Backbone as numpy.savetxt, mean C-alpha at the origin, in Angstrom:
# Nx Ny Nz CAx CAy CAz Cx Cy Cz
-5.02 11.08 -22.49 -4.65 12.41 -22.06 -5.92 13.26 -22.02
-6.08 14.08 -20.98 -7.27 14.90 -20.92 -7.29 15.93 -22.05
-8.48 16.37 -22.39 -8.60 17.40 -23.42 -7.98 18.69 -22.90
-7.54 19.51 -23.81 -6.93 20.78 -23.43 -7.91 21.57 -22.56
-7.44 21.98 -21.40 -8.26 22.76 -20.49 -9.13 21.90 -19.59
-9.22 20.58 -19.86 -10.03 19.70 -19.04 -9.13 18.89 -18.12
-9.65 18.58 -16.96 -8.89 17.77 -16.02 -9.85 16.95 -15.18
-9.31 15.98 -14.49 -10.13 15.10 -13.66 -10.78 15.90 -12.54
-11.88 15.36 -12.06 -12.57 16.01 -10.95 -11.75 15.88 -9.67
-12.03 16.72 -8.73 -11.35 16.68 -7.44 -11.60 15.33 -6.77
-12.80 14.81 -6.90 -13.13 13.51 -6.30 -12.24 12.41 -6.87
-12.01 12.43 -8.18 -11.16 11.44 -8.82 -9.73 11.54 -8.30
-9.21 12.74 -8.25 -7.84 12.94 -7.79 -7.70 12.53 -6.32
-8.66 12.89 -5.49 -8.61 12.50 -4.07 -8.72 10.98 -3.95
-9.57 10.35 -4.73 -9.69 8.88 -4.70 -8.39 8.20 -5.07
-7.73 8.71 -6.09 -6.45 8.15 -6.51 -5.42 8.34 -5.40
-5.40 9.51 -4.80 -4.44 9.78 -3.72 -4.70 8.87 -2.52
-5.96 8.66 -2.18 -6.28 7.79 -1.04 -5.89 6.34 -1.32
-6.07 5.89 -2.55 -5.65 4.53 -2.89 -4.15 4.37 -2.70
-3.40 5.38 -3.09 -1.94 5.28 -2.94 -1.51 5.39 -1.49
-2.36 5.91 -0.62 -2.03 6.00 0.81 -2.05 4.64 1.49
-2.70 3.64 0.87 -2.71 2.29 1.45 -1.30 1.75 1.65
-0.42 2.07 0.72 0.92 1.49 0.73 1.72 1.93 1.95
1.92 3.24 2.18 2.70 3.62 3.36 1.95 3.36 4.67
0.64 3.46 4.65 -0.13 3.17 5.86 0.11 1.73 6.30
-0.01 0.81 5.36 0.19 -0.59 5.70 1.62 -0.90 6.07
2.55 -0.21 5.45 3.94 -0.50 5.72 4.36 -0.04 7.11
3.70 0.99 7.67 4.10 1.49 8.98 3.23 1.00 10.13
2.01 0.62 9.87 1.12 0.26 10.98 1.48 -1.06 11.65
2.15 -1.94 10.95 2.48 -3.24 11.52 3.56 -3.13 12.60
4.34 -2.06 12.56 5.46 -1.91 13.49 5.03 -1.99 14.95
3.88 -1.41 15.26 3.44 -1.41 16.66 3.03 -2.81 17.14
2.77 -3.71 16.21 2.32 -5.05 16.58 3.45 -6.07 16.68
4.67 -5.68 16.36 5.78 -6.65 16.36 5.96 -7.36 17.70
5.93 -6.66 18.84 6.05 -7.40 20.11 4.91 -8.39 20.34
3.71 -7.99 19.97 2.54 -8.88 20.10 2.69 -10.09 19.20
3.14 -9.87 17.97 3.33 -10.97 17.02 4.43 -11.92 17.51
5.48 -11.36 18.07 6.56 -12.20 18.61 6.03 -13.11 19.70
5.21 -12.56 20.58 4.61 -13.39 21.64 3.64 -14.42 21.07
2.81 -13.99 20.15 1.79 -14.86 19.55 2.41 -16.07 18.86
3.48 -15.84 18.12 4.09 -16.91 17.33 5.34 -17.50 17.99
5.60 -17.07 19.22 6.74 -17.59 19.99 8.06 -17.46 19.22
8.32 -16.24 18.76 9.56 -15.92 18.06 10.18 -14.70 18.74
11.40 -14.38 18.39 12.02 -13.19 18.96 11.43 -11.93 18.32
11.55 -10.83 19.03 11.08 -9.56 18.47 11.88 -9.20 17.22
13.17 -9.51 17.24 13.99 -9.26 16.06 13.54 -10.08 14.87
13.15 -11.32 15.12 12.66 -12.17 14.04 11.35 -11.63 13.47
10.51 -11.06 14.31 9.24 -10.53 13.83 9.43 -9.33 12.89
10.57 -8.67 13.00 10.84 -7.50 12.15 10.98 -7.87 10.68
11.08 -9.15 10.38 11.14 -9.56 8.97 9.88 -9.14 8.23
8.78 -8.97 8.98 7.53 -8.53 8.34 7.67 -7.14 7.72
8.45 -6.29 8.32 8.68 -4.96 7.77 9.73 -5.04 6.66
10.80 -5.76 6.93 11.90 -5.86 5.95 11.42 -6.47 4.65
10.69 -7.56 4.71 10.24 -8.24 3.49 9.29 -7.36 2.69
8.47 -6.59 3.38 7.55 -5.67 2.72 8.34 -4.62 1.93
9.34 -4.04 2.57 10.14 -3.00 1.91 10.96 -3.55 0.76
11.52 -4.75 0.92 12.29 -5.37 -0.17 11.38 -5.68 -1.35
10.20 -6.22 -1.08 9.26 -6.51 -2.17 8.85 -5.22 -2.89
8.69 -4.15 -2.13 8.35 -2.86 -2.75 9.51 -2.38 -3.63
10.72 -2.51 -3.13 11.90 -2.08 -3.87 12.04 -2.81 -5.20
11.85 -4.10 -5.18 11.99 -4.93 -6.37 10.75 -4.80 -7.27
9.59 -4.72 -6.66 8.35 -4.76 -7.41 7.98 -3.50 -8.17
8.32 -2.33 -7.66 7.86 -1.11 -8.32 8.37 -0.94 -9.74
9.66 -1.13 -10.01 10.09 -0.99 -11.41 9.43 -2.02 -12.34
9.29 -3.23 -11.82 8.64 -4.28 -12.61 7.18 -3.92 -12.86
6.52 -3.43 -11.83 5.10 -3.06 -11.97 4.92 -1.90 -12.95
5.87 -0.98 -12.98 5.80 0.11 -13.95 5.79 -0.42 -15.37
6.62 -1.41 -15.62 6.67 -2.02 -16.96 5.38 -2.78 -17.25
4.86 -3.49 -16.27 3.59 -4.22 -16.45 2.47 -3.24 -16.75
2.46 -2.10 -16.08 1.44 -1.07 -16.34 1.54 -0.58 -17.78
2.76 -0.48 -18.29 2.93 -0.07 -19.69 2.31 -1.09 -20.64
2.37 -2.35 -20.28 1.88 -3.42 -21.15 0.37 -3.62 -21.04
-0.15 -3.72 -19.81 -1.58 -4.04 -19.65 -2.45 -2.83 -19.35
-1.84 -1.72 -19.04 -2.58 -0.51 -18.72 -2.57 -0.23 -17.22
-2.40 1.03 -16.89 -2.30 1.43 -15.49 -3.60 1.19 -14.72
-4.72 1.47 -15.35 -6.01 1.27 -14.67 -6.25 -0.20 -14.34
-5.99 -1.05 -15.30 -6.17 -2.49 -15.08 -5.24 -2.98 -13.97
-3.98 -2.53 -14.00 -3.03 -2.94 -12.97 -3.45 -2.42 -11.60
-3.96 -1.20 -11.53 -4.41 -0.65 -10.25 -5.56 -1.47 -9.67
-6.48 -1.88 -10.53 -7.61 -2.70 -10.07 -7.11 -4.05 -9.56
-6.22 -4.67 -10.30 -5.64 -5.95 -9.87 -4.88 -5.77 -8.56
-4.13 -4.67 -8.46 -3.33 -4.43 -7.26 -4.20 -4.24 -6.02
-5.26 -3.45 -6.14 -6.13 -3.23 -4.99 -6.83 -4.53 -4.58
-7.32 -5.28 -5.57 -7.98 -6.55 -5.27 -7.01 -7.54 -4.63
-5.82 -7.68 -5.21 -4.82 -8.58 -4.64 -4.39 -8.17 -3.26
-4.23 -6.87 -3.06 -3.87 -6.34 -1.74 -4.92 -6.73 -0.71
-6.19 -6.58 -1.08 -7.28 -6.94 -0.17 -7.32 -8.43 0.15
-7.14 -9.26 -0.87 -7.14 -10.71 -0.66 -5.98 -11.10 0.26
-4.81 -10.55 0.00 -3.63 -10.88 0.82 -3.78 -10.37 2.25
-4.45 -9.24 2.41 -4.74 -8.74 3.76 -5.63 -9.72 4.51
-6.62 -10.25 3.81 -7.49 -11.26 4.41 -6.73 -12.53 4.78
-5.85 -12.96 3.90 -5.03 -14.14 4.21 -4.16 -13.91 5.43
-3.56 -12.73 5.50 -2.71 -12.40 6.65 -3.52 -12.38 7.94
-4.75 -11.92 7.85 -5.60 -11.85 9.03 -5.83 -13.23 9.63
-5.90 -14.23 8.78 -6.21 -15.57 9.26 -4.98 -16.47 9.33
-3.80 -15.90 9.22 -2.56 -16.69 9.25 -2.44 -17.40 10.59
-2.25 -18.71 10.52 -2.11 -19.50 11.74 -0.66 -19.73 12.14
0.25 -19.45 11.23 1.67 -19.60 11.52 2.41 -18.34 11.08
3.58 -18.15 11.65 4.37 -16.98 11.27 4.80 -17.09 9.81
5.12 -18.28 9.34 5.52 -18.46 7.95 4.39 -18.05 7.00
3.17 -18.40 7.33 2.03 -18.01 6.50 1.82 -16.49 6.55
2.04 -15.90 7.71 1.93 -14.45 7.83 2.98 -13.76 6.97
4.21 -14.27 6.99 5.28 -13.70 6.17 4.94 -13.85 4.68
4.46 -15.01 4.29 4.10 -15.24 2.88 2.96 -14.31 2.46
1.96 -14.17 3.29 0.82 -13.30 2.97 1.26 -11.85 2.88
2.10 -11.45 3.79 2.57 -10.06 3.80 3.49 -9.79 2.60
4.26 -10.78 2.20 5.10 -10.63 1.01 4.23 -10.45 -0.23
3.22 -11.29 -0.37 2.31 -11.17 -1.51 1.57 -9.83 -1.46
1.20 -9.41 -0.27 0.55 -8.11 -0.11 1.46 -6.99 -0.61
2.74 -7.08 -0.29 3.70 -6.07 -0.72 3.90 -6.08 -2.23
3.83 -7.26 -2.84 3.94 -7.34 -4.30 2.79 -6.56 -4.94
1.59 -6.75 -4.42 0.45 -5.99 -4.96 0.57 -4.50 -4.63
1.05 -4.20 -3.45 1.25 -2.79 -3.08 2.26 -2.13 -4.01
3.30 -2.88 -4.38 4.32 -2.32 -5.27 3.74 -2.02 -6.66
2.70 -2.75 -7.04 2.05 -2.49 -8.32 1.10 -1.30 -8.23
0.63 -1.02 -7.04 -0.30 0.09 -6.87 0.39 1.44 -7.06
1.60 1.57 -6.55 2.28 2.87 -6.60 2.48 3.41 -8.02
3.15 2.68 -8.91 3.34 3.25 -10.25 2.05 3.35 -11.06
1.12 2.44 -10.82 -0.12 2.50 -11.61 -0.96 3.71 -11.24
-1.07 4.04 -9.96 -1.87 5.22 -9.61 -1.17 6.50 -10.06
0.14 6.51 -10.07 0.85 7.70 -10.57 0.60 7.87 -12.07
0.61 6.76 -12.81 0.33 6.83 -14.25 -1.10 7.29 -14.50
-2.02 6.81 -13.72 -3.41 7.23 -13.87 -3.53 8.72 -13.56
-2.91 9.14 -12.49 -2.97 10.55 -12.10 -2.40 11.44 -13.20
-1.32 11.01 -13.79 -0.73 11.79 -14.88 -1.67 11.85 -16.08
-2.33 10.74 -16.33 -3.22 10.67 -17.50 -4.48 11.51 -17.33
-5.03 11.56 -16.12 -6.32 12.22 -15.92 -6.20 13.71 -15.57
-4.99 14.21 -15.47 -4.81 15.63 -15.18 -4.14 16.33 -16.35
-4.42 17.60 -16.48 -3.74 18.37 -17.52 -2.53 19.07 -16.90
-1.77 19.70 -17.74 -0.52 20.30 -17.28 -0.72 21.41 -16.25
-1.87 22.02 -16.24 -2.10 23.12 -15.28 -2.47 22.62 -13.89
-3.01 21.40 -13.79 -3.42 20.88 -12.48 -2.55 19.71 -12.00
-1.68 19.22 -12.85 -0.89 18.03 -12.53 -0.02 18.23 -11.28
0.63 19.36 -11.18 1.49 19.62 -10.03 0.73 19.57 -8.72
-0.44 20.18 -8.69 -1.27 20.14 -7.48 -1.73 18.73 -7.17
-2.10 17.99 -8.22 -2.58 16.62 -8.02 -1.47 15.73 -7.44
-0.27 15.84 -8.00 0.83 15.05 -7.46 1.24 15.53 -6.07
1.11 16.82 -5.83 1.38 17.34 -4.48 0.41 16.77 -3.47
-0.88 16.70 -3.86 -1.89 16.12 -2.98 -1.57 14.65 -2.73
-1.23 13.93 -3.79 -0.91 12.51 -3.62 0.26 12.33 -2.67
1.31 13.09 -2.85 2.48 13.00 -1.97 2.13 13.33 -0.53
1.30 14.34 -0.34 0.89 14.71 1.01 0.07 13.60 1.67
-0.85 13.04 0.91 -1.68 11.97 1.45 -0.83 10.75 1.79
0.15 10.44 0.97 1.04 9.31 1.27 1.84 9.59 2.54
2.31 10.82 2.71 3.03 11.18 3.93 2.15 11.06 5.16
0.92 11.53 5.04 -0.03 11.41 6.15 -0.31 9.94 6.45
-0.44 9.13 5.39 -0.66 7.69 5.58 0.49 7.05 6.34
1.71 7.39 5.99 2.88 6.85 6.69 2.90 7.31 8.14
2.56 8.56 8.37 2.56 9.08 9.73 1.44 8.53 10.59
0.29 8.29 9.98 -0.85 7.77 10.75 -0.80 6.26 10.94
0.05 5.58 10.18 0.12 4.12 10.28 0.32 3.62 11.70
1.34 4.09 12.42 1.51 3.61 13.79 0.36 3.98 14.72
-0.24 5.14 14.51 -1.36 5.56 15.35 -2.57 4.65 15.11
-2.92 4.50 13.84 -4.05 3.63 13.50 -3.75 2.19 13.90
-2.51 1.76 13.65 -2.11 0.41 14.06 -2.25 0.20 15.56
-1.84 1.19 16.34 -1.95 1.08 17.79 -3.39 1.00 18.26
-4.25 1.81 17.65 -5.67 1.79 18.01 -6.29 0.45 17.64
-6.02 -0.02 16.43 -6.58 -1.31 16.00 -6.04 -2.46 16.86
-4.76 -2.41 17.16 -4.14 -3.45 17.99 -4.79 -3.49 19.38
-4.95 -2.33 19.98 -5.54 -2.26 21.32 -7.01 -2.69 21.32
-7.73 -2.31 20.28 -9.16 -2.59 20.25 -9.50 -4.00 19.77
-8.76 -4.50 18.78 -9.15 -5.75 18.13 -8.07 -6.81 18.03
-6.84 -6.50 18.39 -5.73 -7.46 18.25 -5.01 -7.31 16.94
-3.92 -8.03 16.79 -3.04 -7.87 15.62 -3.71 -8.23 14.31
-4.68 -9.10 14.33 -5.31 -9.54 13.09 -6.06 -8.39 12.38
-6.45 -7.39 13.14 -7.13 -6.24 12.54 -6.19 -5.39 11.69
-4.90 -5.58 11.87 -3.94 -4.79 11.09 -3.80 -5.36 9.70
């Protein structure tokens, strides 16, 4: 807990908020690529939507579990593991040669993403004092909303410029 009257720097709070923006950004940016993925893997467009569904289900199941894990191993440690795992799984998804491998990579990515959400919130609570906590959580919520809103835009730009693997 921060000392009375002391709170985390603005840079720290913004960094934490940006890390949490990865989750909604990633969850929404893939939507624009579903028709391309369906063509690439010779599946129906409806079948390609499992990439979104599985991500959301993994998030739903994973967040409460991740909150408990953060209580046991520490929020900072879990956040580091989550960001690293998210990055590794993103790399695996980029090189997926089959739709099944893409689904598996994206599922694992969502598991790590689900660990990121509660851990960054716990860190944010720990590094802010009661006078700045509301603003810090407001910033985090705003950044997550912007991430969700920008996901399709960024996804569309990346898809057009570099193909689906860039997502």
